């Protein structure tokens, strides 16, 4: 379970660095004043799309994925790291990677929504397996 978690951490940092690059580029190209980052007080339609997409993608990785990390840690704690759990964890990671790729490259909303839905179904299945494993203990 540590490898899928590590992959999610790497994805989160990759998106964080993408966001940083988009922000630096926006400031260098005078699309956003540096002072914007003190309060983040500009309407989204006045910001470069690339920067907004990177920021939203990054924030998405801080919303539901904590439930993934908790599920992985719980699976390790109760020794519920069977093949099904590991496969579901990797499927979750793959779906989140696909969601991030879509989000950062063209942002086709329907495709992003599908990846999001799949990732959540995989995560829900992980939690279902956890509950079953815990009640069997």
PDB file of C-alpha atoms in Angstrom:
ATOM      1  CA  UNK A   1       0.000   0.000   0.000  1.00  0.00           C
ATOM      2  CA  UNK A   2       2.965   2.270   0.443  1.00  0.00           C
ATOM      3  CA  UNK A   3       3.640   2.367  -3.306  1.00  0.00           C
ATOM      4  CA  UNK A   4       0.194   3.633  -4.335  1.00  0.00           C
ATOM      5  CA  UNK A   5       0.407   6.223  -1.544  1.00  0.00           C
ATOM      6  CA  UNK A   6       3.866   7.265  -2.733  1.00  0.00           C
ATOM      7  CA  UNK A   7       2.526   7.583  -6.278  1.00  0.00           C
ATOM      8  CA  UNK A   8      -0.239   9.896  -5.028  1.00  0.00           C
ATOM      9  CA  UNK A   9       2.318  11.968  -3.134  1.00  0.00           C
ATOM     10  CA  UNK A  10       4.422  12.249  -6.304  1.00  0.00           C
ATOM     11  CA  UNK A  11       1.344  13.282  -8.291  1.00  0.00           C
ATOM     12  CA  UNK A  12       0.520  15.932  -5.701  1.00  0.00           C
ATOM     13  CA  UNK A  13       4.051  17.354  -5.839  1.00  0.00           C
ATOM     14  CA  UNK A  14       4.089  17.219  -9.656  1.00  0.00           C
ATOM     15  CA  UNK A  15       0.887  19.259  -9.762  1.00  0.00           C
ATOM     16  CA  UNK A  16       2.226  21.607  -7.057  1.00  0.00           C
ATOM     17  CA  UNK A  17       5.322  22.310  -9.157  1.00  0.00           C
ATOM     18  CA  UNK A  18       3.136  22.749 -12.252  1.00  0.00           C
ATOM     19  CA  UNK A  19       1.087  25.279 -10.291  1.00  0.00           C
ATOM     20  CA  UNK A  20       4.248  27.056  -9.136  1.00  0.00           C
ATOM     21  CA  UNK A  21       5.520  27.229 -12.715  1.00  0.00           C
ATOM     22  CA  UNK A  22       2.199  28.631 -13.931  1.00  0.00           C
ATOM     23  CA  UNK A  23       2.240  31.251 -11.179  1.00  0.00           C
ATOM     24  CA  UNK A  24       5.833  32.306 -11.882  1.00  0.00           C
ATOM     25  CA  UNK A  25       5.059  32.521 -15.592  1.00  0.00           C
ATOM     26  CA  UNK A  26       1.955  34.622 -14.932  1.00  0.00           C
ATOM     27  CA  UNK A  27       3.942  37.082 -12.815  1.00  0.00           C
ATOM     28  CA  UNK A  28       6.868  37.242 -15.270  1.00  0.00           C
ATOM     29  CA  UNK A  29       4.479  37.867 -18.180  1.00  0.00           C
ATOM     30  CA  UNK A  30       2.691  40.553 -16.157  1.00  0.00           C
ATOM     31  CA  UNK A  31      -0.600  38.688 -16.327  1.00  0.00           C
ATOM     32  CA  UNK A  32      -0.902  38.756 -12.541  1.00  0.00           C
ATOM     33  CA  UNK A  33       0.664  41.208 -10.099  1.00  0.00           C
ATOM     34  CA  UNK A  34       2.837  39.636  -7.434  1.00  0.00           C
ATOM     35  CA  UNK A  35       0.589  41.296  -4.836  1.00  0.00           C
ATOM     36  CA  UNK A  36      -2.238  38.988  -5.958  1.00  0.00           C
ATOM     37  CA  UNK A  37      -0.641  36.191  -3.940  1.00  0.00           C
ATOM     38  CA  UNK A  38      -1.034  38.143  -0.688  1.00  0.00           C
ATOM     39  CA  UNK A  39      -4.827  37.897  -0.710  1.00  0.00           C
ATOM     40  CA  UNK A  40      -5.763  35.976  -3.893  1.00  0.00           C
ATOM     41  CA  UNK A  41      -8.311  38.720  -4.421  1.00  0.00           C
ATOM     42  CA  UNK A  42      -8.940  38.810  -8.176  1.00  0.00           C
ATOM     43  CA  UNK A  43     -11.857  37.280 -10.048  1.00  0.00           C
ATOM     44  CA  UNK A  44     -10.958  34.026 -11.795  1.00  0.00           C
ATOM     45  CA  UNK A  45     -11.827  35.517 -15.188  1.00  0.00           C
ATOM     46  CA  UNK A  46      -8.955  37.996 -14.733  1.00  0.00           C
ATOM     47  CA  UNK A  47      -6.398  35.231 -14.151  1.00  0.00           C
ATOM     48  CA  UNK A  48      -4.524  33.164 -16.737  1.00  0.00           C
ATOM     49  CA  UNK A  49      -6.436  29.966 -17.427  1.00  0.00           C
ATOM     50  CA  UNK A  50      -3.326  27.788 -17.081  1.00  0.00           C
ATOM     51  CA  UNK A  51      -2.727  29.129 -13.582  1.00  0.00           C
ATOM     52  CA  UNK A  52      -6.365  28.690 -12.528  1.00  0.00           C
ATOM     53  CA  UNK A  53      -6.448  25.113 -13.844  1.00  0.00           C
ATOM     54  CA  UNK A  54      -3.226  24.219 -12.032  1.00  0.00           C
ATOM     55  CA  UNK A  55      -4.519  25.745  -8.788  1.00  0.00           C
ATOM     56  CA  UNK A  56      -7.848  23.900  -9.023  1.00  0.00           C
ATOM     57  CA  UNK A  57      -6.115  20.635  -9.871  1.00  0.00           C
ATOM     58  CA  UNK A  58      -3.821  21.044  -6.868  1.00  0.00           C
ATOM     59  CA  UNK A  59      -6.709  21.823  -4.535  1.00  0.00           C
ATOM     60  CA  UNK A  60      -8.596  18.791  -5.865  1.00  0.00           C
ATOM     61  CA  UNK A  61      -5.664  16.649  -4.732  1.00  0.00           C
ATOM     62  CA  UNK A  62      -6.117  17.950  -1.187  1.00  0.00           C
ATOM     63  CA  UNK A  63      -9.850  17.257  -0.957  1.00  0.00           C
ATOM     64  CA  UNK A  64     -10.825  13.574  -1.398  1.00  0.00           C
ATOM     65  CA  UNK A  65      -7.357  11.932  -1.559  1.00  0.00           C
ATOM     66  CA  UNK A  66      -6.898  12.181   2.230  1.00  0.00           C
ATOM     67  CA  UNK A  67      -9.621   9.518   2.427  1.00  0.00           C
ATOM     68  CA  UNK A  68      -7.402   7.391   0.173  1.00  0.00           C
ATOM     69  CA  UNK A  69      -4.394   7.814   2.463  1.00  0.00           C
ATOM     70  CA  UNK A  70      -6.495   6.952   5.507  1.00  0.00           C
ATOM     71  CA  UNK A  71      -7.885   3.870   3.752  1.00  0.00           C
ATOM     72  CA  UNK A  72      -4.373   2.701   2.862  1.00  0.00           C
ATOM     73  CA  UNK A  73      -3.085   3.253   6.389  1.00  0.00           C
ATOM     74  CA  UNK A  74      -6.124   1.522   7.879  1.00  0.00           C
ATOM     75  CA  UNK A  75      -5.643  -1.418   5.493  1.00  0.00           C
ATOM     76  CA  UNK A  76      -2.046  -1.753   6.649  1.00  0.00           C
ATOM     77  CA  UNK A  77      -3.059  -1.419  10.309  1.00  0.00           C
ATOM     78  CA  UNK A  78      -5.628  -4.226  10.169  1.00  0.00           C
ATOM     79  CA  UNK A  79      -3.628  -6.322   7.709  1.00  0.00           C
ATOM     80  CA  UNK A  80      -6.210  -5.955   4.927  1.00  0.00           C
ATOM     81  CA  UNK A  81      -3.706  -5.507   2.134  1.00  0.00           C
ATOM     82  CA  UNK A  82      -4.824  -8.341  -0.089  1.00  0.00           C
ATOM     83  CA  UNK A  83      -4.722  -8.338  -3.860  1.00  0.00           C
ATOM     84  CA  UNK A  84      -8.136  -6.696  -4.250  1.00  0.00           C
ATOM     85  CA  UNK A  85      -7.173  -3.805  -1.972  1.00  0.00           C
ATOM     86  CA  UNK A  86      -3.863  -3.251  -3.749  1.00  0.00           C
ATOM     87  CA  UNK A  87      -5.505  -3.379  -7.190  1.00  0.00           C
ATOM     88  CA  UNK A  88      -8.176  -0.902  -6.091  1.00  0.00           C
ATOM     89  CA  UNK A  89      -5.512   1.410  -4.666  1.00  0.00           C
ATOM     90  CA  UNK A  90      -3.597   1.396  -7.950  1.00  0.00           C
ATOM     91  CA  UNK A  91      -6.787   1.898  -9.950  1.00  0.00           C
ATOM     92  CA  UNK A  92      -7.582   4.891  -7.749  1.00  0.00           C
ATOM     93  CA  UNK A  93      -4.130   6.356  -8.374  1.00  0.00           C
ATOM     94  CA  UNK A  94      -4.376   5.779 -12.127  1.00  0.00           C
ATOM     95  CA  UNK A  95      -7.797   7.446 -12.242  1.00  0.00           C
ATOM     96  CA  UNK A  96      -6.461  10.439 -10.289  1.00  0.00           C
ATOM     97  CA  UNK A  97      -3.472  10.712 -12.617  1.00  0.00           C
ATOM     98  CA  UNK A  98      -5.829  10.665 -15.609  1.00  0.00           C
ATOM     99  CA  UNK A  99      -8.010  13.295 -13.962  1.00  0.00           C
ATOM    100  CA  UNK A 100      -4.984  15.542 -13.390  1.00  0.00           C
ATOM    101  CA  UNK A 101      -3.739  15.061 -16.959  1.00  0.00           C
ATOM    102  CA  UNK A 102      -7.153  15.995 -18.349  1.00  0.00           C
ATOM    103  CA  UNK A 103      -7.474  18.920 -15.938  1.00  0.00           C
ATOM    104  CA  UNK A 104      -4.101  20.378 -16.909  1.00  0.00           C
ATOM    105  CA  UNK A 105      -4.279  19.652 -20.647  1.00  0.00           C
ATOM    106  CA  UNK A 106      -7.393  21.007 -22.275  1.00  0.00           C
ATOM    107  CA  UNK A 107      -9.704  20.346 -19.327  1.00  0.00           C
ATOM    108  CA  UNK A 108     -12.337  18.328 -21.157  1.00  0.00           C
ATOM    109  CA  UNK A 109     -14.915  18.427 -18.381  1.00  0.00           C
ATOM    110  CA  UNK A 110     -16.749  15.236 -19.343  1.00  0.00           C
ATOM    111  CA  UNK A 111     -13.505  13.220 -19.400  1.00  0.00           C
ATOM    112  CA  UNK A 112     -12.374  14.776 -16.126  1.00  0.00           C
ATOM    113  CA  UNK A 113     -15.737  13.958 -14.551  1.00  0.00           C
ATOM    114  CA  UNK A 114     -15.461  10.336 -15.680  1.00  0.00           C
ATOM    115  CA  UNK A 115     -11.998   9.980 -14.152  1.00  0.00           C
ATOM    116  CA  UNK A 116     -13.257  11.639 -10.968  1.00  0.00           C
ATOM    117  CA  UNK A 117     -16.257   9.312 -10.788  1.00  0.00           C
ATOM    118  CA  UNK A 118     -14.098   6.229 -11.375  1.00  0.00           C
ATOM    119  CA  UNK A 119     -11.576   7.272  -8.749  1.00  0.00           C
ATOM    120  CA  UNK A 120     -14.348   7.767  -6.205  1.00  0.00           C
ATOM    121  CA  UNK A 121     -15.891   4.396  -7.014  1.00  0.00           C
ATOM    122  CA  UNK A 122     -12.505   2.730  -6.508  1.00  0.00           C
ATOM    123  CA  UNK A 123     -12.077   4.574  -3.212  1.00  0.00           C
ATOM    124  CA  UNK A 124     -15.563   3.616  -2.080  1.00  0.00           C
ATOM    125  CA  UNK A 125     -14.785  -0.023  -2.917  1.00  0.00           C
ATOM    126  CA  UNK A 126     -11.592   0.227  -0.853  1.00  0.00           C
ATOM    127  CA  UNK A 127     -13.620   1.443   2.113  1.00  0.00           C
ATOM    128  CA  UNK A 128     -16.107  -1.363   1.576  1.00  0.00           C
ATOM    129  CA  UNK A 129     -13.288  -3.904   1.699  1.00  0.00           C
ATOM    130  CA  UNK A 130     -11.944  -2.242   4.837  1.00  0.00           C
ATOM    131  CA  UNK A 131     -15.284  -2.522   6.604  1.00  0.00           C
ATOM    132  CA  UNK A 132     -15.615  -6.169   5.575  1.00  0.00           C
ATOM    133  CA  UNK A 133     -12.064  -6.941   6.690  1.00  0.00           C
ATOM    134  CA  UNK A 134     -12.559  -5.166  10.014  1.00  0.00           C
ATOM    135  CA  UNK A 135     -15.798  -6.965  10.810  1.00  0.00           C
ATOM    136  CA  UNK A 136     -14.097 -10.279  10.013  1.00  0.00           C
ATOM    137  CA  UNK A 137     -11.342  -9.615  12.569  1.00  0.00           C
TER     138      UNK A 137
END
